[in-house]
Amino acid sequence: MTTQTETAKTPQEIGAHALAKAVKYADHADRYASSERCTDEFNQARIATYGGLAAVYAEVAKAAAAVAADTSR
């Protein structure tokens, strides 16, 4: 039998984590876009994927910031 331990994270922690992930994936997308093979279809797919992940994590970070601002009132 296993037990699960849940750790509640604050909106600030969630936002910081999401922002770090957004930067990481944006850097990945930029690295592929800056490569000499950026016209390669495989790299174009990676650029789109990493760019999309960066956008999703950026939205999560914005939402966490909004929650943090709302709860601090």
Short mmCIF file of C-alpha atoms in Angstrom, two decimals:
data_model
loop_
_atom_site.label_atom_id
_atom_site.label_comp_id
_atom_site.label_asym_id
_atom_site.label_seq_id
_atom_site.Cartn_x
_atom_site.Cartn_y
_atom_site.Cartn_z
CA MET A 1 0.00 0.00 0.00
CA THR A 2 1.36 3.40 -0.95
CA THR A 3 0.53 6.77 0.44
CA GLN A 4 0.59 10.02 -1.41
CA THR A 5 1.82 13.23 0.06
CA GLU A 6 0.36 16.34 -1.45
CA THR A 7 2.18 19.59 -1.13
CA ALA A 8 0.12 22.70 -1.55
CA LYS A 9 1.92 25.30 -3.56
CA THR A 10 1.26 28.99 -3.35
CA PRO A 11 0.29 30.96 -6.46
CA GLN A 12 3.72 32.59 -6.32
CA GLU A 13 5.46 29.20 -6.40
CA ILE A 14 3.29 28.02 -9.27
CA GLY A 15 3.92 31.24 -11.17
CA ALA A 16 7.68 31.09 -10.64
CA HIS A 17 7.80 27.47 -11.79
CA ALA A 18 5.64 28.19 -14.85
CA LEU A 19 7.71 31.24 -15.77
CA ALA A 20 10.92 29.21 -15.55
CA LYS A 21 9.40 26.56 -17.83
CA ALA A 22 8.23 29.24 -20.28
CA VAL A 23 11.76 30.64 -20.50
CA LYS A 24 13.23 27.16 -20.89
CA TYR A 25 10.94 26.27 -23.79
CA ALA A 26 11.33 29.68 -25.42
CA ASP A 27 15.10 29.15 -25.30
CA HIS A 28 14.69 25.73 -26.93
CA ALA A 29 12.55 27.24 -29.69
CA ASP A 30 15.08 30.03 -30.22
CA ARG A 31 17.95 27.56 -30.40
CA TYR A 32 16.22 25.61 -33.17
CA ALA A 33 15.17 28.79 -34.96
CA SER A 34 18.75 30.09 -34.86
CA SER A 35 20.28 26.90 -36.20
CA GLU A 36 21.49 26.60 -39.74
CA ARG A 37 18.86 23.94 -40.36
CA CYS A 38 15.89 26.04 -39.24
CA THR A 39 14.23 25.48 -42.61
CA ASP A 40 14.22 21.75 -42.03
CA GLU A 41 10.66 20.47 -41.51
CA PHE A 42 11.72 18.55 -38.43
CA ASN A 43 13.17 21.67 -36.83
CA GLN A 44 10.12 23.73 -37.83
CA ALA A 45 7.95 21.26 -35.95
CA ARG A 46 10.19 21.52 -32.90
CA ILE A 47 10.12 25.31 -33.06
CA ALA A 48 6.32 25.26 -33.16
CA THR A 49 6.09 22.74 -30.33
CA TYR A 50 8.51 24.52 -28.03
CA GLY A 51 6.97 27.88 -28.87
CA GLY A 52 3.54 26.51 -28.02
CA LEU A 53 4.75 25.08 -24.72
CA ALA A 54 6.37 28.41 -23.85
CA ALA A 55 3.09 30.20 -24.56
CA VAL A 56 1.09 27.78 -22.40
CA TYR A 57 3.47 28.10 -19.47
CA ALA A 58 3.48 31.89 -19.86
CA GLU A 59 -0.32 31.88 -19.61
CA VAL A 60 -0.14 29.72 -16.48
CA ALA A 61 2.35 32.17 -14.97
CA LYS A 62 0.04 35.11 -15.79
CA ALA A 63 -2.93 33.31 -14.25
CA ALA A 64 -0.95 32.49 -11.11
CA ALA A 65 0.11 36.13 -10.83
CA ALA A 66 -3.50 37.22 -11.12
CA VAL A 67 -4.55 34.76 -8.40
CA ALA A 68 -1.69 35.92 -6.18
CA ALA A 69 -2.67 39.56 -6.68
CA ASP A 70 -6.31 38.78 -5.92
CA THR A 71 -5.53 36.81 -2.76
CA SER A 72 -3.20 39.46 -1.39
CA ARG A 73 -6.01 42.01 -1.13
#
